[in-house]
Tab-separated table of C-alpha atoms and ligand atoms in Angstrom:
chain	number	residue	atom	x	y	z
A	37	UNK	CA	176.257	178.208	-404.005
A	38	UNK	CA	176.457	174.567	-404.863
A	39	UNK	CA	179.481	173.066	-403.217
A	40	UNK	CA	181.286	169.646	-404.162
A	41	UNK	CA	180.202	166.587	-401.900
A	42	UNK	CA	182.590	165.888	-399.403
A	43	UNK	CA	182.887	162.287	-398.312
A	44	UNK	CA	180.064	162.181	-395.675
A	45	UNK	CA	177.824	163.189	-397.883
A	46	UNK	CA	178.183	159.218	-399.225
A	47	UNK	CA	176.715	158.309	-395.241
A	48	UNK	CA	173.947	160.760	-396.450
A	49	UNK	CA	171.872	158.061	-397.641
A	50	UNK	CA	172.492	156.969	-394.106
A	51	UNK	CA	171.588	159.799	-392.810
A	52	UNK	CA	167.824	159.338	-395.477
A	53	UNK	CA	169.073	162.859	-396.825
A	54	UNK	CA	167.109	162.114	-400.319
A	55	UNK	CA	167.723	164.370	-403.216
A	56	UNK	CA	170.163	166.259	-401.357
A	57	UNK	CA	171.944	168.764	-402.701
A	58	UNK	CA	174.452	170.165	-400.685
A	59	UNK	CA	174.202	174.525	-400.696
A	60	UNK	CA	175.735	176.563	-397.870
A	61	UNK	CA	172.258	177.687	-396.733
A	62	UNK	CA	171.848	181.224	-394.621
A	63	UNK	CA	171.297	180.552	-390.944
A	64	UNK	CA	167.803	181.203	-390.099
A	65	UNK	CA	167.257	184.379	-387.797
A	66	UNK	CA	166.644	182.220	-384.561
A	67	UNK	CA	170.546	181.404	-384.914
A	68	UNK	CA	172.040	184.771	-385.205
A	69	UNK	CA	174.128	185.427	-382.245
A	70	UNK	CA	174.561	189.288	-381.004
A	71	UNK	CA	178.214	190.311	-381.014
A	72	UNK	CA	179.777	190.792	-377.448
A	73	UNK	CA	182.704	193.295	-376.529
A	74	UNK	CA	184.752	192.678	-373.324
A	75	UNK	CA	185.578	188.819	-374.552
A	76	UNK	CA	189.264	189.381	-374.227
A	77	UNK	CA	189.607	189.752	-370.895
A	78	UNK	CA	188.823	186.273	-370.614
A	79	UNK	CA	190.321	185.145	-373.516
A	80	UNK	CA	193.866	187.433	-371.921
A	81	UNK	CA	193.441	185.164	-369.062
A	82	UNK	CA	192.738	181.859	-370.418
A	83	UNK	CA	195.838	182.309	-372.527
A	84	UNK	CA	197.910	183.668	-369.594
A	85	UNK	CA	197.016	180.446	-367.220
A	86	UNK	CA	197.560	178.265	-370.719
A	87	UNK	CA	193.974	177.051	-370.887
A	88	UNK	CA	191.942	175.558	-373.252
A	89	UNK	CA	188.177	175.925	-373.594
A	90	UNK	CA	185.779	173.544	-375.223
A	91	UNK	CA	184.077	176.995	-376.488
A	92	UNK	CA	187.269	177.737	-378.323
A	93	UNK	CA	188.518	174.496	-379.612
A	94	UNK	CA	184.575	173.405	-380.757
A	95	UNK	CA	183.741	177.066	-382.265
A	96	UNK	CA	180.966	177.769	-379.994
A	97	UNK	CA	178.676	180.116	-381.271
A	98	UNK	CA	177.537	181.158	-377.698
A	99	UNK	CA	181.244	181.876	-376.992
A	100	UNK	CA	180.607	185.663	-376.895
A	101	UNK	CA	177.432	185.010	-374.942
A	102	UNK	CA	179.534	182.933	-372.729
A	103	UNK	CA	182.616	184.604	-372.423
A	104	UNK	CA	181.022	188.046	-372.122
A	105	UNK	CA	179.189	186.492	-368.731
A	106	UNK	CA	182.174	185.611	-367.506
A	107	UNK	CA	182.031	181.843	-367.926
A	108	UNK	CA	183.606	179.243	-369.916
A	109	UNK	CA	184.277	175.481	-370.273
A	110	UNK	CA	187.365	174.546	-369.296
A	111	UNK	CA	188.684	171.823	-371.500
A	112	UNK	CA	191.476	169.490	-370.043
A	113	UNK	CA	193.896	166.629	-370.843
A	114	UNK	CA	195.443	168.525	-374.198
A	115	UNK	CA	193.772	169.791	-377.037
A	116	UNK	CA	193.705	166.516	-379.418
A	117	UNK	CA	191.169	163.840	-379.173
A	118	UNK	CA	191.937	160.158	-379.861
A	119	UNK	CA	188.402	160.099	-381.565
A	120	UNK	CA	186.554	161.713	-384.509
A	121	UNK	CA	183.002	162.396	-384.192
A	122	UNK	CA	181.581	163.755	-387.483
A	123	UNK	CA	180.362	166.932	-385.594
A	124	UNK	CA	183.066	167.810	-383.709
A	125	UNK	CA	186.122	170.337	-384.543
A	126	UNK	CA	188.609	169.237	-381.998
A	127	UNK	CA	192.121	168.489	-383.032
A	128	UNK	CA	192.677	165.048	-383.420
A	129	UNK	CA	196.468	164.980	-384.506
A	130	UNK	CA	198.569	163.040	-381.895
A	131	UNK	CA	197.628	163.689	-378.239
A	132	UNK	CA	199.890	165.795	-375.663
A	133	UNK	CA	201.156	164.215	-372.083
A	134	UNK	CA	198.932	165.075	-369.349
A	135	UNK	CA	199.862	168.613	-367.757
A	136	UNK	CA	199.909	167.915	-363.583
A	137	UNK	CA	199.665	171.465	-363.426
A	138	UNK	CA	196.604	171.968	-365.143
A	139	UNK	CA	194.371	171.039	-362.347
A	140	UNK	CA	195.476	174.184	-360.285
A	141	UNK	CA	195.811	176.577	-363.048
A	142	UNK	CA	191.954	175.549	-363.916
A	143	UNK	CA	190.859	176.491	-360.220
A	144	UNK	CA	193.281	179.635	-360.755
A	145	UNK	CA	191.411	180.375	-363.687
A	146	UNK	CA	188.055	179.721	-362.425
A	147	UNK	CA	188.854	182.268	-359.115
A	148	UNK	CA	189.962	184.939	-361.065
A	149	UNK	CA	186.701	184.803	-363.248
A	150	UNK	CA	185.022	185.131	-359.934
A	151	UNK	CA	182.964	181.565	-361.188
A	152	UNK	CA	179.630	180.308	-359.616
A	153	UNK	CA	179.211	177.422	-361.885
A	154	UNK	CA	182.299	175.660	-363.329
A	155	UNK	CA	181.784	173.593	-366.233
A	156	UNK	CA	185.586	170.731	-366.419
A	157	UNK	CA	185.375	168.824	-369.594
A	158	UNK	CA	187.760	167.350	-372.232
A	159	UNK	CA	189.138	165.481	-375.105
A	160	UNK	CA	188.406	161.527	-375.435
A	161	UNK	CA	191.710	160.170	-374.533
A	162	UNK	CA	191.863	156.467	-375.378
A	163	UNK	CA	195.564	156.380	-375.222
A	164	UNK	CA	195.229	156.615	-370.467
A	165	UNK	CA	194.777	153.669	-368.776
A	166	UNK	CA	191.767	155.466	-366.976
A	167	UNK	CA	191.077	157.509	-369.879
A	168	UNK	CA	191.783	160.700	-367.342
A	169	UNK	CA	189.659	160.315	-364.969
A	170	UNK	CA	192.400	160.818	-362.273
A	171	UNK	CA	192.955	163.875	-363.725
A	172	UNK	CA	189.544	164.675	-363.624
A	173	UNK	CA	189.195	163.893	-360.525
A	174	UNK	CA	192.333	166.538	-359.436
A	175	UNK	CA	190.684	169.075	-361.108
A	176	UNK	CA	187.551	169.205	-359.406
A	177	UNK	CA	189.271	168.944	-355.576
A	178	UNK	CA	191.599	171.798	-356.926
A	179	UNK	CA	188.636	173.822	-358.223
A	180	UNK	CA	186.382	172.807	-354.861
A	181	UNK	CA	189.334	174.311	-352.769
A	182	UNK	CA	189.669	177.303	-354.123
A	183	UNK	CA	185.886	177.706	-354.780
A	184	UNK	CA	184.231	176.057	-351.681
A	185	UNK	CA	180.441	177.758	-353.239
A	186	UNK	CA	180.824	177.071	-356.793
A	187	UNK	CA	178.753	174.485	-358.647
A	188	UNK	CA	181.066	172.167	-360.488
A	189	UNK	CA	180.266	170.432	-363.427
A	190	UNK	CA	182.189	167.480	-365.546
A	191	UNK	CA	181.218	166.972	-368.733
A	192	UNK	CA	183.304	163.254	-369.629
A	193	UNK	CA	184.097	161.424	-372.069
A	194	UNK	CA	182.598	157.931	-372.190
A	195	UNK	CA	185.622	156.060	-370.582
A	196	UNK	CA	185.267	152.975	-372.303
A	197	UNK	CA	182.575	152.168	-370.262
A	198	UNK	CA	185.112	151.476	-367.135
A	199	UNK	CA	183.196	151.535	-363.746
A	200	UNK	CA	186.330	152.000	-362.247
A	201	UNK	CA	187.315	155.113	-363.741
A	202	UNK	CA	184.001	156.777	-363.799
A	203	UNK	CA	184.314	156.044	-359.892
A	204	UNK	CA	187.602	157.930	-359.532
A	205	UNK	CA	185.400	160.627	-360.695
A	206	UNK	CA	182.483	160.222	-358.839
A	207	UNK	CA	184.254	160.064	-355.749
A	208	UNK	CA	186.010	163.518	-356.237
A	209	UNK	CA	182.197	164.548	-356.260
A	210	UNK	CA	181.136	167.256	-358.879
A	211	UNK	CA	177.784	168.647	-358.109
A	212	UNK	CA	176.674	167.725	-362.025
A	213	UNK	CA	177.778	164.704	-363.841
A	214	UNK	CA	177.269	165.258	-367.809
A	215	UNK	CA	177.831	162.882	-370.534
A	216	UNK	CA	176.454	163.611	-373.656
A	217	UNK	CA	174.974	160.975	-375.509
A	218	UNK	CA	175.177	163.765	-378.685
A	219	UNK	CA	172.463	161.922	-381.036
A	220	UNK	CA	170.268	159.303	-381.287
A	221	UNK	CA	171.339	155.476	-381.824
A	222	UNK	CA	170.367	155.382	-385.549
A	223	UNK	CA	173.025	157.762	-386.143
A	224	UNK	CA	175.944	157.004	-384.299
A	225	UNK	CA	177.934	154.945	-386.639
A	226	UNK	CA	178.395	158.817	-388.619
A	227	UNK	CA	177.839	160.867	-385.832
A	228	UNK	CA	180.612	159.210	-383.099
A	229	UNK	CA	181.832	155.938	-384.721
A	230	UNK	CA	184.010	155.182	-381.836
A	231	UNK	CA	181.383	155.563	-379.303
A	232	UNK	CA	178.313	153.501	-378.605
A	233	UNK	CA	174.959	154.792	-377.338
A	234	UNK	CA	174.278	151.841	-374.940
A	235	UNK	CA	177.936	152.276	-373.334
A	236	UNK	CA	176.665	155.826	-373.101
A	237	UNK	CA	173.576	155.355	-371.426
A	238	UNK	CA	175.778	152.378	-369.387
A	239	UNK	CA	177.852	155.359	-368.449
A	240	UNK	CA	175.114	157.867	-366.925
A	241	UNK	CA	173.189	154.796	-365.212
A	242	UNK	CA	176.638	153.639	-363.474
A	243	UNK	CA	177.003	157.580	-362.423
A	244	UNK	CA	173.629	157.242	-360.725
A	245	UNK	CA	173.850	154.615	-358.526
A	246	UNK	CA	177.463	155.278	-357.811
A	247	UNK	CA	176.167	158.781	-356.494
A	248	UNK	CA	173.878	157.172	-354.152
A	249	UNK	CA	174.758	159.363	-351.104
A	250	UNK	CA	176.259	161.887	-352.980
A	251	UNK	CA	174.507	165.311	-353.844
A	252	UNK	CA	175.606	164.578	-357.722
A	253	UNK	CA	172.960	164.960	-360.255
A	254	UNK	CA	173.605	163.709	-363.891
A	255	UNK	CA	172.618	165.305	-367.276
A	256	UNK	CA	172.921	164.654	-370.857
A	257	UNK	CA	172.606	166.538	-373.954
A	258	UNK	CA	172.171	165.708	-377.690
A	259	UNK	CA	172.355	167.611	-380.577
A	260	UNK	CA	169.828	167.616	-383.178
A	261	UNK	CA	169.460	168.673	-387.170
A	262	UNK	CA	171.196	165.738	-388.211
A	263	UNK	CA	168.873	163.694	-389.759
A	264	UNK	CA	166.903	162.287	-386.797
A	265	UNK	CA	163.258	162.138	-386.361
A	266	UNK	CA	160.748	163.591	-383.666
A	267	UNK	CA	160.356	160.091	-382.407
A	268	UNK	CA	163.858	159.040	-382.007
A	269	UNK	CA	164.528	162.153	-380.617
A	270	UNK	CA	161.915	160.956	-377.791
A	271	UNK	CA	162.989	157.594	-377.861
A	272	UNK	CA	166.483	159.101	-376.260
A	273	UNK	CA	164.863	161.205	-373.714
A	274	UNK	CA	162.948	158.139	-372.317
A	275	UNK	CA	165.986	156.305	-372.154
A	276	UNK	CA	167.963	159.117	-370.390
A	277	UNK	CA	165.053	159.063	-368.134
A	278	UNK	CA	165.626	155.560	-367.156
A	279	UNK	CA	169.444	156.048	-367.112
A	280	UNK	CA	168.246	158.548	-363.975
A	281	UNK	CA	169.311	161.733	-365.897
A	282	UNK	CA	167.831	165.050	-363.838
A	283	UNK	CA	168.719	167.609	-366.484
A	284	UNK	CA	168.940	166.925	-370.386
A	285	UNK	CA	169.648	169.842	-372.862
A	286	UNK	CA	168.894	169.634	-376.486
A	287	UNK	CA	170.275	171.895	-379.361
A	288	UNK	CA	170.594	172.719	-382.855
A	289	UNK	CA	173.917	171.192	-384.442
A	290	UNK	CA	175.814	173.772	-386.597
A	291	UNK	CA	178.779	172.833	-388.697
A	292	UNK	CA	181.982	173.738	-386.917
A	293	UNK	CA	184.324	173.282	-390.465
A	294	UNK	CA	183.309	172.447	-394.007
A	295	UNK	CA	184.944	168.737	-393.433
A	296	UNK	CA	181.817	168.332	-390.576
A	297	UNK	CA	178.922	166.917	-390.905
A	298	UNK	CA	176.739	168.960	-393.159
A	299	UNK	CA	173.480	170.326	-391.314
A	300	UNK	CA	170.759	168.395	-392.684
A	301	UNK	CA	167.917	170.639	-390.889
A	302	UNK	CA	167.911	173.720	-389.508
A	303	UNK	CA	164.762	172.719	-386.394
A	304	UNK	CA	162.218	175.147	-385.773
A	305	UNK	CA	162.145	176.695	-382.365
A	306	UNK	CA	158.769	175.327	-382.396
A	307	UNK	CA	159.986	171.901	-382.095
A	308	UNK	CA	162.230	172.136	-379.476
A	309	UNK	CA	159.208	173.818	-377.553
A	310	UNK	CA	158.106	170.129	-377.908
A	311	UNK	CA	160.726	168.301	-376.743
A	312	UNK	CA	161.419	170.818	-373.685
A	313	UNK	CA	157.262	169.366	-373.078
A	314	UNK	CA	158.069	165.903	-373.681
A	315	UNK	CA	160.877	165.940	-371.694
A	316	UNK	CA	159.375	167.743	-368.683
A	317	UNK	CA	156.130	165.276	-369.073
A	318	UNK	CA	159.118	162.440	-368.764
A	319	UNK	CA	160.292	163.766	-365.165
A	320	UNK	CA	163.163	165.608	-365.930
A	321	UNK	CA	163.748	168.065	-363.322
A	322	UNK	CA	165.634	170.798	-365.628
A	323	UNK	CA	165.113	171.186	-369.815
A	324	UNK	CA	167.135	173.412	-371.431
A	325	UNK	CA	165.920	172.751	-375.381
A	326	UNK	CA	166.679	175.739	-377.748
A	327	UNK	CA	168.494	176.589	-381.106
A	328	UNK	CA	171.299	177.607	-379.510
A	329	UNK	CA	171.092	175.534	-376.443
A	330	UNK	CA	174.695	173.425	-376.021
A	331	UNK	CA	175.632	171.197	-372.540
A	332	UNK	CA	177.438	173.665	-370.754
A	333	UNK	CA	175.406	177.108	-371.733
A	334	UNK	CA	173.876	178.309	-368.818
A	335	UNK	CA	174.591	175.641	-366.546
A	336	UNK	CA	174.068	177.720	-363.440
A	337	UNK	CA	170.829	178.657	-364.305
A	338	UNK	CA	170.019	175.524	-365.365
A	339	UNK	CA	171.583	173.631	-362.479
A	340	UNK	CA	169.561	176.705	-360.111
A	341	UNK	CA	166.182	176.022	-361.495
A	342	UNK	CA	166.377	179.474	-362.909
B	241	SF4	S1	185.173	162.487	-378.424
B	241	SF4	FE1	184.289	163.314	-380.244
B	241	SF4	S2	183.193	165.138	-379.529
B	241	SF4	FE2	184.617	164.600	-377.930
B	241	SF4	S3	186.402	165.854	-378.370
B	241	SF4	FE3	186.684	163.828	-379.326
B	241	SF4	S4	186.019	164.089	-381.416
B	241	SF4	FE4	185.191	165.799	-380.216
């Protein structure tokens, strides 16, 4: 079926898509997902405790995977993002106040799904003087109290860069700190054109050093499909690598809504063999690179070496 250009199709010549011609392609076998039963028991309980989940809001397609496990990724400060990335599905229609009893109900949440690896993550939100990282912050002592064993995770928005904020964070100390840099530089002004890679990579390198001490190990994660190259792609993981990232995941981008970024590639499995080489050849102590990889899938296993 040949489908009208929407208006990112005029960045495709950004994006070098040449003589493309837009067709809602069938998703290659290596991204079929299995369908999973028992996903509203979470679902029951995420709605009961009035929480959002990245997996939800961003149309995972691992969210039966996920859910079925039990595990999901908690998504605080509101459900609208004062940003809009090309790739991404969240709301972005006015932001909601911050919700001081979110941090508890998250930890609530996370007890009652009996989790060994909790993944906190959220919405950009420009509009807070620290861009939430207090909140963060909250969350992870709530969810560390409750859950003394359990890995936690934050996945953060970029903060603006702000050392300070990114130190409220650090401080609270999560056992991962992830920031996705998403795609490579070449891309960005599509991709996220209110982020910037080098604030990004600014962002994981002032994680690093402010961890000194700490037990805290940093990842990253980038999506690819989009119109990057191989060598790009490597480009990023070399600079992750001297940003001090320990775990990097790379996955296939798939187009949330038809006002999204259109897939430009569907990658070979093949090729992310490659990169997973690459990137272990670079020093990175965990790889997860894989179709359906995304930041927060098997994070435990990840995080465990597994
Ligand atoms: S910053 Fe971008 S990726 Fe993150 S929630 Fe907002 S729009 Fe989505």
């Amino acid at each position: 079926m040949i489908c009208r250009l929407p208006k990112w199709i005029a960045f495709g010549k950004k994006l070098k898509i040449v003589d493309f011609k837009m067709k809602t392609e069938r998703l290659p076998q290596w991204l079929k997902t299995n369908t999973f039963e028992n996903l509203r028991d979470t679902k029951v309980l995420l709605r009961k405790r009035r929480l959002k989940t990245v997996c939800e809001e961003a149309r995972c397609p691992n969210k039966g995977y996920c859910f079925n496990k039990p595990t999901a990724t908690f998504m605080i400060l509101g459900g609208s993002c004062t940003r809009n990335c090309g790739f991404c599905s969240v709301s972005h229609t006015g932001v909601q106040p911050v919700d001081a009893s979110e941090p508890e109900r998250v930890a609530e949440a996370a007890l009652e799904l009996c989790l060994k690896h909790v993944v906190i993550t959220s919405v950009t939100r420009d509009d807070l003087p620290d861009g939430g990282a207090a909140h963060f912050a909250k969350t992870v002592l709530a969810v560390r109290r409750r859950l003394p064993q359990a890995v936690i995770e934050v996945l953060t928005p970029d903060f603006r860069g702000d050392i300070n904020a990114l130190k409220i964070v650090t401080e609270s100390e999560p056992d991962v700190f992830n920031h996705n840099v998403e795609t490579v530089p070449s891309l960005y002004s599509v991709v996220r054109p209110e982020a910037d890679y080098k604030t990004s990579l600014t962002v994981l390198r002032n994680a690093r050093e402010l961890s000194k001490g700490k037990n805290i190990k940093t990842k990253s994660g980038l999506m690819v499909g989009l119109g990057e190259s191989f060598d790009e792609v490597i480009a990023v993981l070399r600079d992750l690598r001297a940003a001090g990232c320990n775990y990097v995941t790379i996955g296939q981008y798939m187009r949330p809504k038809k006002s999204n970024l259109p897939v430009v590639q569907y990658v070979h499995p093949d090729i992310f063999l490659k990169y997973k080489e690459e990137a272990q050849l670079l020093g990175f102590e965990a790889v997860a690179s894989a179709p359906l990889v995304r930041s927060s899938m098997d994070a435990f296993e990840l995080n465990a070496g597994i």
